[in-house]
Coordinates of N, CA and C in Angstrom, one line a residue:
X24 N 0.9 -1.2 0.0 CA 0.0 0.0 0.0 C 0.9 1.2 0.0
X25 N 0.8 2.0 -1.1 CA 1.9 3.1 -1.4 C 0.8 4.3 -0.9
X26 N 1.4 5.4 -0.3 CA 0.7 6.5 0.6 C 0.9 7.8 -0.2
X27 N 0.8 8.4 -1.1 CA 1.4 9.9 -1.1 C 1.5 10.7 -0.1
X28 N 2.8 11.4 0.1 CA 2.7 12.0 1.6 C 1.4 12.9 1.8
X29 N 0.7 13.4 0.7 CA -0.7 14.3 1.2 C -1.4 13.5 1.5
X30 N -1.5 12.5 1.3 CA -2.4 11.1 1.8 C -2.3 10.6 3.4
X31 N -1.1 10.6 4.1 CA -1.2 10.5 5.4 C -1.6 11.0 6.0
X32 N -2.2 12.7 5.7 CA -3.5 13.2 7.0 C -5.0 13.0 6.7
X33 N -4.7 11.7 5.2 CA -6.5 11.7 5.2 C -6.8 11.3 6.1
X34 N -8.1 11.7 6.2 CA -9.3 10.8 7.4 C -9.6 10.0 7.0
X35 N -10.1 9.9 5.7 CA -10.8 8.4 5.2 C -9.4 6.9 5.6
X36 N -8.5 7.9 6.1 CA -7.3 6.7 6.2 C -6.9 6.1 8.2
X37 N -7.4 4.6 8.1 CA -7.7 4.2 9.2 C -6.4 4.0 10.1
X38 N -5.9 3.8 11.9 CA -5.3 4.0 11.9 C -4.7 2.2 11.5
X39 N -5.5 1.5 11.6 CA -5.0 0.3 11.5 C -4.3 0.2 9.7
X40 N -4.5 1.3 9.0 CA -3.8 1.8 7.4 C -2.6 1.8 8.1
X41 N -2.3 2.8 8.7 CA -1.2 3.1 9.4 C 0.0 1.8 9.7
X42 N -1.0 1.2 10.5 CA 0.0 -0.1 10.8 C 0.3 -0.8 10.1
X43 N -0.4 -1.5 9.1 CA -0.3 -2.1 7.9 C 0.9 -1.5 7.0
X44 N 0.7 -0.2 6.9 CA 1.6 0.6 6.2 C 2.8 0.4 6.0
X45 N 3.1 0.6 7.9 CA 4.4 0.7 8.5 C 5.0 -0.7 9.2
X46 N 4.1 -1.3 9.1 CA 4.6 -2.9 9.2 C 5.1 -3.9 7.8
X47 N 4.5 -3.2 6.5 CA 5.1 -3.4 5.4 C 6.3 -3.1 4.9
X48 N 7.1 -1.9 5.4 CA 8.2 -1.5 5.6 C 8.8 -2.5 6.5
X49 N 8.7 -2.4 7.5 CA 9.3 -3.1 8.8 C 10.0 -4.9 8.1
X50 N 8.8 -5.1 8.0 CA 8.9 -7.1 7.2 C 9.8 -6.5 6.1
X51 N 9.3 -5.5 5.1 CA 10.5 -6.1 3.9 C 11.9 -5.6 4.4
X52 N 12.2 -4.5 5.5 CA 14.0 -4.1 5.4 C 14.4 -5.8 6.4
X53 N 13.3 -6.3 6.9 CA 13.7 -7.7 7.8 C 14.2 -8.5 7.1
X54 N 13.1 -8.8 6.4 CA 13.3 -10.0 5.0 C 14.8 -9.7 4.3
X55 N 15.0 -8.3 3.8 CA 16.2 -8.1 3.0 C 17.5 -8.3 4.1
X56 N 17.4 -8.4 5.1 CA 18.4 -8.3 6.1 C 18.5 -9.9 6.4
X57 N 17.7 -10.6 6.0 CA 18.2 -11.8 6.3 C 19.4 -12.5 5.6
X58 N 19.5 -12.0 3.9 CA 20.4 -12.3 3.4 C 21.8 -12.4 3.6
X59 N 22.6 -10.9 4.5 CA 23.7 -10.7 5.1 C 23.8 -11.8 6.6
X60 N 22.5 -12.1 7.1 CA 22.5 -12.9 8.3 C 22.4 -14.4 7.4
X61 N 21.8 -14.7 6.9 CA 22.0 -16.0 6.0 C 23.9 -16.3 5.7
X62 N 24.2 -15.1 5.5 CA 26.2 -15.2 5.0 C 26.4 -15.4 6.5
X63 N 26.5 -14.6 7.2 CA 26.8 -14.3 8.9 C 27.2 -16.0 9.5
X64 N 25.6 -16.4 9.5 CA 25.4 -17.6 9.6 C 26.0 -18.9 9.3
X65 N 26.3 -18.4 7.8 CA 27.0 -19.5 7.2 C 28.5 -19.7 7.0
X66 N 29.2 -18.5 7.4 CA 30.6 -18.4 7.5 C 31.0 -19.0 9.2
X67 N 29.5 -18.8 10.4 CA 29.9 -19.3 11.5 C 30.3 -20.5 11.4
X68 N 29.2 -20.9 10.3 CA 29.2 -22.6 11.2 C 30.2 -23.0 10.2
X69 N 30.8 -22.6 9.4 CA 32.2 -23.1 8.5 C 33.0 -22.8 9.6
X70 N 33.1 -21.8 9.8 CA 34.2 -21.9 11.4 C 34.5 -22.7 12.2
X71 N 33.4 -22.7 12.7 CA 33.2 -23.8 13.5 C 33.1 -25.5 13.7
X72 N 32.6 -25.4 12.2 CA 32.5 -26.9 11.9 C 34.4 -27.3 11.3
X73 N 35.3 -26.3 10.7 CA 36.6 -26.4 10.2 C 37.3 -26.2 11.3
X74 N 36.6 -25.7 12.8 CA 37.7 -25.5 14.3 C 37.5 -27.0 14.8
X75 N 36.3 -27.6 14.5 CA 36.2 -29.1 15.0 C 36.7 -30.1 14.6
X76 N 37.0 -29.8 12.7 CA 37.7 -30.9 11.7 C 39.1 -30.8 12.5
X77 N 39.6 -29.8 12.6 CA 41.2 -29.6 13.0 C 40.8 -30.6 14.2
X78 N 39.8 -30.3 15.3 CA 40.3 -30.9 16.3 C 40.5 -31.7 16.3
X79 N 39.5 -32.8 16.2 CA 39.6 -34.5 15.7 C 40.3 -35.2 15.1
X80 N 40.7 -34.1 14.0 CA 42.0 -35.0 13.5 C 43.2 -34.9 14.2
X81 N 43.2 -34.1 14.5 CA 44.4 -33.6 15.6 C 44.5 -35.3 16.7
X82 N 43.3 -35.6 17.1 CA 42.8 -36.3 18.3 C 42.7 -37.7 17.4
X83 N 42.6 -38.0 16.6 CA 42.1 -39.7 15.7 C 43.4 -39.6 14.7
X84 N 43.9 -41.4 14.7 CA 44.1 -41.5 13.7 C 43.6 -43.1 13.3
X85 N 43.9 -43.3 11.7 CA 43.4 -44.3 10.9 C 44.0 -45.5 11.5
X86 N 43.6 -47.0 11.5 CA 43.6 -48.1 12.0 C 43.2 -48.9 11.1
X87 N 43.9 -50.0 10.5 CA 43.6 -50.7 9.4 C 43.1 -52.3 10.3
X88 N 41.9 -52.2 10.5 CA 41.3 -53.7 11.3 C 40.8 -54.7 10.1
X89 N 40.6 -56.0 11.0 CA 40.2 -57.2 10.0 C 38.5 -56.8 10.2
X90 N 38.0 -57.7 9.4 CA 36.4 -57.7 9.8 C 36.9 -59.6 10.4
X91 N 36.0 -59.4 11.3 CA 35.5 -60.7 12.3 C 35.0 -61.6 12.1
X92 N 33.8 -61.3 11.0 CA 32.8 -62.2 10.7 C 32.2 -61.8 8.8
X93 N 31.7 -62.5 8.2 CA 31.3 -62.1 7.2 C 30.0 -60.8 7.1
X94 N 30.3 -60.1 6.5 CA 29.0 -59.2 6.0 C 28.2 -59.5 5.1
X95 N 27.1 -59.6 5.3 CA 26.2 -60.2 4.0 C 25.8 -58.8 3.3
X96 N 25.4 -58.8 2.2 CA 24.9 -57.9 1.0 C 23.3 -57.8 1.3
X97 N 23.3 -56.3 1.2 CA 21.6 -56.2 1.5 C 20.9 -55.9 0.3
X98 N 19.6 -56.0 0.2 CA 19.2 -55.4 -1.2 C 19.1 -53.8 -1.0
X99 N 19.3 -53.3 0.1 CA 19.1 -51.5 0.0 C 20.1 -51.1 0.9
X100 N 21.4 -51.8 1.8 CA 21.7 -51.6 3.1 C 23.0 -51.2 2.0
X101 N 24.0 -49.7 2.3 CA 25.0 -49.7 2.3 C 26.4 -50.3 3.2
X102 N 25.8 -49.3 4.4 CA 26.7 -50.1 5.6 C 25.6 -51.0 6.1
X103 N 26.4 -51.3 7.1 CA 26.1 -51.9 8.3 C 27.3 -52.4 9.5
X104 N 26.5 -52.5 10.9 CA 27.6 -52.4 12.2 C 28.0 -53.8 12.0
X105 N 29.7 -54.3 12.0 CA 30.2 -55.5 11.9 C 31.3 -55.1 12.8
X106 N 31.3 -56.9 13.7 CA 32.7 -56.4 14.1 C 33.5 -56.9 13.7
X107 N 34.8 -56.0 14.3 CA 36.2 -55.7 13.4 C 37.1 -56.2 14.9
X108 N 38.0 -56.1 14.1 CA 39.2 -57.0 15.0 C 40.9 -56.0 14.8
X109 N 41.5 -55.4 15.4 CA 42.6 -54.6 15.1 C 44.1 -55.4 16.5
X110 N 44.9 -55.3 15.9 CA 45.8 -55.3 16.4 C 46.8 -53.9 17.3
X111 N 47.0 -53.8 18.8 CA 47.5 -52.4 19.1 C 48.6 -52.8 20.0
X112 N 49.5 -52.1 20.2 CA 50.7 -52.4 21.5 C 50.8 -54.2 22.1
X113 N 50.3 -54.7 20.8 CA 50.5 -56.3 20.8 C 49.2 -57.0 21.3
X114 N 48.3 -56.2 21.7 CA 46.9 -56.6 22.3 C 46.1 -56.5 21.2
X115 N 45.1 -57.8 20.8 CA 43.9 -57.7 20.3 C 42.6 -57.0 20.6
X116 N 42.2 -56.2 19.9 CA 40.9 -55.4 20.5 C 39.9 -55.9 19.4
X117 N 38.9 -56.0 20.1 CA 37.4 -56.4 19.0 C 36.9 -55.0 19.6
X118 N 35.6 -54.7 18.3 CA 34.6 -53.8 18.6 C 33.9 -53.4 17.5
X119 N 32.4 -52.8 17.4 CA 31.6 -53.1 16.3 C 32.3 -52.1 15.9
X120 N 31.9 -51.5 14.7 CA 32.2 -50.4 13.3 C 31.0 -50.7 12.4
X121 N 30.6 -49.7 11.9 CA 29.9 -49.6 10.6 C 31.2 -49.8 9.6
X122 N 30.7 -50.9 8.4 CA 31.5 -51.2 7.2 C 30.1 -51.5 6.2
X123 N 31.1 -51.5 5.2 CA 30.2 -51.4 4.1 C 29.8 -52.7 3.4
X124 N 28.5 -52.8 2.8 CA 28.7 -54.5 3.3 C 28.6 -55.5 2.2
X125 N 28.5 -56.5 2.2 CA 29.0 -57.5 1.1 C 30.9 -57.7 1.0
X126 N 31.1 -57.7 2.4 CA 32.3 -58.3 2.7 C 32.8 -59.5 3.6
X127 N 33.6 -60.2 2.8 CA 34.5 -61.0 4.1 C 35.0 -61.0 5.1
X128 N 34.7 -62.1 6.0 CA 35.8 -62.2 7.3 C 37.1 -62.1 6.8
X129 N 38.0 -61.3 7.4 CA 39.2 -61.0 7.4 C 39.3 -59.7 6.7
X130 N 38.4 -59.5 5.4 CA 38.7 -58.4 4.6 C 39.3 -57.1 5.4
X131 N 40.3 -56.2 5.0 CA 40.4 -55.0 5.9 C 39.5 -53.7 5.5
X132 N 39.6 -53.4 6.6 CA 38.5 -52.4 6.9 C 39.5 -51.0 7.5
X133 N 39.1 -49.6 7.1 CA 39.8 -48.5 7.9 C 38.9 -47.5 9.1
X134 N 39.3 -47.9 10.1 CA 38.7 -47.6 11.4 C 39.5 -46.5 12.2
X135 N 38.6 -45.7 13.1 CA 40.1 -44.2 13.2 C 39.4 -44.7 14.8
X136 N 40.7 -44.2 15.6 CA 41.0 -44.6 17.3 C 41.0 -43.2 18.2
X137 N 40.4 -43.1 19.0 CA 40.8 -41.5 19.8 C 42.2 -42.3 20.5
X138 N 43.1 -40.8 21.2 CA 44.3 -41.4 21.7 C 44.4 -42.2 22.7
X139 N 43.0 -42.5 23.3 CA 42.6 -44.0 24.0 C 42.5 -45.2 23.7
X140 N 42.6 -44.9 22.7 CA 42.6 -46.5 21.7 C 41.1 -46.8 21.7
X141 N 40.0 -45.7 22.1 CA 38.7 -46.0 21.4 C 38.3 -45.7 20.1
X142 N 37.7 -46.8 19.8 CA 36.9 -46.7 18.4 C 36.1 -45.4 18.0
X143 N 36.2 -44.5 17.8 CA 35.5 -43.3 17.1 C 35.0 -43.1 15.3
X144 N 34.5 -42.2 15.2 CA 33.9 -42.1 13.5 C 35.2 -40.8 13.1
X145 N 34.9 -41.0 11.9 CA 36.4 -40.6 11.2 C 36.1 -39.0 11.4
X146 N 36.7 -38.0 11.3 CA 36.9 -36.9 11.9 C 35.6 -35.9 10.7
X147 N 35.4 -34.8 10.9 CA 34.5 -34.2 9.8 C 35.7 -33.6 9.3
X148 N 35.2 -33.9 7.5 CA 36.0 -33.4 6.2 C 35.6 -31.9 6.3
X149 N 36.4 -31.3 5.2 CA 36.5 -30.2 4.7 C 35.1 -30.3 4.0
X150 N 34.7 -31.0 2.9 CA 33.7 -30.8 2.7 C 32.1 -30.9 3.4
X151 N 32.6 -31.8 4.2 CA 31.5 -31.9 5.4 C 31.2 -30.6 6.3
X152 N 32.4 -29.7 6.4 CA 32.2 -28.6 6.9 C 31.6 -27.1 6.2
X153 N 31.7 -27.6 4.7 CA 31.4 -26.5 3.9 C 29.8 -26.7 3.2
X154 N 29.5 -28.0 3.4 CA 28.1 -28.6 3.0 C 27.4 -28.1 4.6
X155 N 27.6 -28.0 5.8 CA 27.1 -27.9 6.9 C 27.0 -26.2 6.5
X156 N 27.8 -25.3 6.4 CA 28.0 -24.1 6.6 C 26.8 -23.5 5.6
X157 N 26.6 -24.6 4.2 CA 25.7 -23.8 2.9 C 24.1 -24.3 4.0
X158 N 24.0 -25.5 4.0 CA 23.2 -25.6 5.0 C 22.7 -25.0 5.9
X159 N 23.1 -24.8 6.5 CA 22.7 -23.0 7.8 C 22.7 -22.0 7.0
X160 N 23.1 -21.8 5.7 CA 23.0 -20.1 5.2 C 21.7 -20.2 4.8
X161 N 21.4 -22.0 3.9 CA 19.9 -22.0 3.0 C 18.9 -21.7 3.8
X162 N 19.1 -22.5 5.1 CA 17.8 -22.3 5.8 C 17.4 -21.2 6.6
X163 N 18.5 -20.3 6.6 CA 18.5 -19.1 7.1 C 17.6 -17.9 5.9
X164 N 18.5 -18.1 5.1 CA 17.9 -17.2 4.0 C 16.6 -17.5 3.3
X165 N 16.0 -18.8 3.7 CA 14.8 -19.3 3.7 C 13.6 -18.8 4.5
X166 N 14.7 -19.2 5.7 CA 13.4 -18.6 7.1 C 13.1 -17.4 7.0
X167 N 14.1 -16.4 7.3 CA 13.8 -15.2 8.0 C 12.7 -14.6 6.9
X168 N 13.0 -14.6 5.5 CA 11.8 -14.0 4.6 C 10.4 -14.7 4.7
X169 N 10.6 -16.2 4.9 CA 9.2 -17.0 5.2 C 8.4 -16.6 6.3
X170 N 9.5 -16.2 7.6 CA 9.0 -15.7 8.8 C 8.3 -14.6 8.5
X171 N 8.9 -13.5 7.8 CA 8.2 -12.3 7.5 C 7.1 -12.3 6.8
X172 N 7.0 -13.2 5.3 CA 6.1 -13.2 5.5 C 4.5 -14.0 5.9
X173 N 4.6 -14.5 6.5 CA 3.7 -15.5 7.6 C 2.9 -13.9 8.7
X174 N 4.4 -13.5 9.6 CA 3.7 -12.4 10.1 C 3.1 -11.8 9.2
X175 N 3.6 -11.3 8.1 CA 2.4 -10.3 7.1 C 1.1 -10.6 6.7
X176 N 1.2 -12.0 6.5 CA -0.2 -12.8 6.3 C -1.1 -12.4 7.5
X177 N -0.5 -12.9 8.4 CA -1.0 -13.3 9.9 C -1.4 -11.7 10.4
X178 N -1.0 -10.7 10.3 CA -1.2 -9.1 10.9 C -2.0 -9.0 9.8
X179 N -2.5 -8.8 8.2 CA -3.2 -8.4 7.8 C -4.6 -9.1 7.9
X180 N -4.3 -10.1 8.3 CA -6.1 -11.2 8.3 C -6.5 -10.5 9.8
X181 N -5.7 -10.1 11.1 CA -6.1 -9.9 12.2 C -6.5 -8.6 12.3
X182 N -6.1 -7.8 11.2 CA -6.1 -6.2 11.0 C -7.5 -6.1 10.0
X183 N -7.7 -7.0 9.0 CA -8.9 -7.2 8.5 C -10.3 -7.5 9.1
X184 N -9.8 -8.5 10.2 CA -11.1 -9.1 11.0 C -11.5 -7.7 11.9
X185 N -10.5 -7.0 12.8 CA -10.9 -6.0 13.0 C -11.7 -4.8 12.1
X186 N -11.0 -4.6 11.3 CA -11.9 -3.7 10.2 C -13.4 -4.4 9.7
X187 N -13.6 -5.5 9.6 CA -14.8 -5.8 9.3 C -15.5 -5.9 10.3
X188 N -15.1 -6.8 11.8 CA -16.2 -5.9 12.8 C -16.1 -4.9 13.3
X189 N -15.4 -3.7 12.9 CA -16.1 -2.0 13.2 C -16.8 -2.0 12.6
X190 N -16.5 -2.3 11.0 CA -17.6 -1.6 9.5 C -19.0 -2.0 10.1
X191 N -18.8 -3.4 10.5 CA -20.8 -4.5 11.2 C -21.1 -3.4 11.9
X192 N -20.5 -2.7 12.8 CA -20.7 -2.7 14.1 C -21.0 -1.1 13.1
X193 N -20.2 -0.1 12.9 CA -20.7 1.1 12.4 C -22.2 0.6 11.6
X194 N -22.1 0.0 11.0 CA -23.4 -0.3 9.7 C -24.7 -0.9 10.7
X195 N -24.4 -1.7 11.6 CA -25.5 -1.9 12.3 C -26.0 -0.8 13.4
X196 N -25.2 0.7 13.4 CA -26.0 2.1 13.7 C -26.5 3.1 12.6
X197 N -26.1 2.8 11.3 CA -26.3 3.5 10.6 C -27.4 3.1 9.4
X198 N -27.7 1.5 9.2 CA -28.6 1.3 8.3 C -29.9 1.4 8.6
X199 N -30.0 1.2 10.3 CA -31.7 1.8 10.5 C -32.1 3.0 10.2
X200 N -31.2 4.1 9.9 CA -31.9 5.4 9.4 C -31.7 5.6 8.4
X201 N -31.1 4.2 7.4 CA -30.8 4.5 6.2 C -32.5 3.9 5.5
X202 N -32.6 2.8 5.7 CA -33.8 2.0 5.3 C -35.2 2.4 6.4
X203 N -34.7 3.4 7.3 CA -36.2 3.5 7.7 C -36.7 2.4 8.6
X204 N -36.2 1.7 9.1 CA -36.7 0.7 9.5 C -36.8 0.7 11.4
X205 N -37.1 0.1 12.0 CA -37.1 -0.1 13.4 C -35.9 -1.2 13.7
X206 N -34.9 -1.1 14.7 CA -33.9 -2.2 14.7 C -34.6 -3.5 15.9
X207 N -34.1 -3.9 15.3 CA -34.7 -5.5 16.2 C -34.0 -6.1 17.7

């Protein structure tokens, strides 16, 4: 709703115009501001998701174990948990792992250890970090305009229901001296 400035002291103009007005300003500099917060967003969680890849790798390294038992082939299953068998400081350790399947007992398998010699999952990649980071930007730059406009929806249907019960409400004092009639 575009105003010409001599237009903002009409009277025919309600104040709930007003808010509508100035609420449609409001939502779109929001909505456009989500885009720089969409980047904001998405450079954090590259940060942070690339401050975590360092750590873990820093903290894991690779372990080449046997598989234990056969893996059977699924008709839809990529992995599945099998256990694996590695040799460390001359001690045998068993423990499950996801491996990929339609493999042999003994086949080797690459498994990554924290500096306890526990079993962990392999550290997050570079790309895992940069797929996470677009991720938070999309759905950022998705929401905040969706958010905005939802509220716009949502303020103009409640700013409408208002306006149509004043209009009832004026018209049910004004049509009995329009039509002459006695009110009921």
């Amino acid at each position: 709703m575009r105003a010409h400035p001599r237009q903002r002291n009409n009277p025919l103009r309600r104040g709930s115009d007003r808010v509508q007005w100035w609420l449609a300003r409001l939502l779109l500099v929001l909505a456009l501001a989500g885009l720089p917060a969409a980047l904001a967003v998405g450079l954090t969680v590259h940060t942070a998701e690339a401050r975590a890849a360092r750590a873990q790798s820093a903290g894991r390294h690779p372990v080449t174990a046997r598989l234990a038992e056969d893996v059977p082939a699924g008709p839809d299953t990529g992995t599945v948990p099998a256990v694996v068998a590695w040799t460390a400081d001359g001690t045998t350790h068993r423990a499950t792992a996801t491996v990929d399947s339609g493999q042999d007992a003994g086949a080797p398998v690459r498994i990554w250890l924290d500096a306890h010699g526990n079993l962990v999952h392999a550290p997050v990649t570079a790309g895992q970090a940069t797929t996470a980071a677009w991720t938070a930007a999309l759905i950022t730059a998705t929401a905040v305009p969706l958010a905005c406009a939802l509220t716009w929806k949502g303020t103009v249907f409640v700013l409408d229901r208002c306006r149509y019960a004043r209009w009832d409400a004026e018209w049910q004092q004004v049509e009995p001296r329009w039509t002459r009639r006695q009110p009921s």
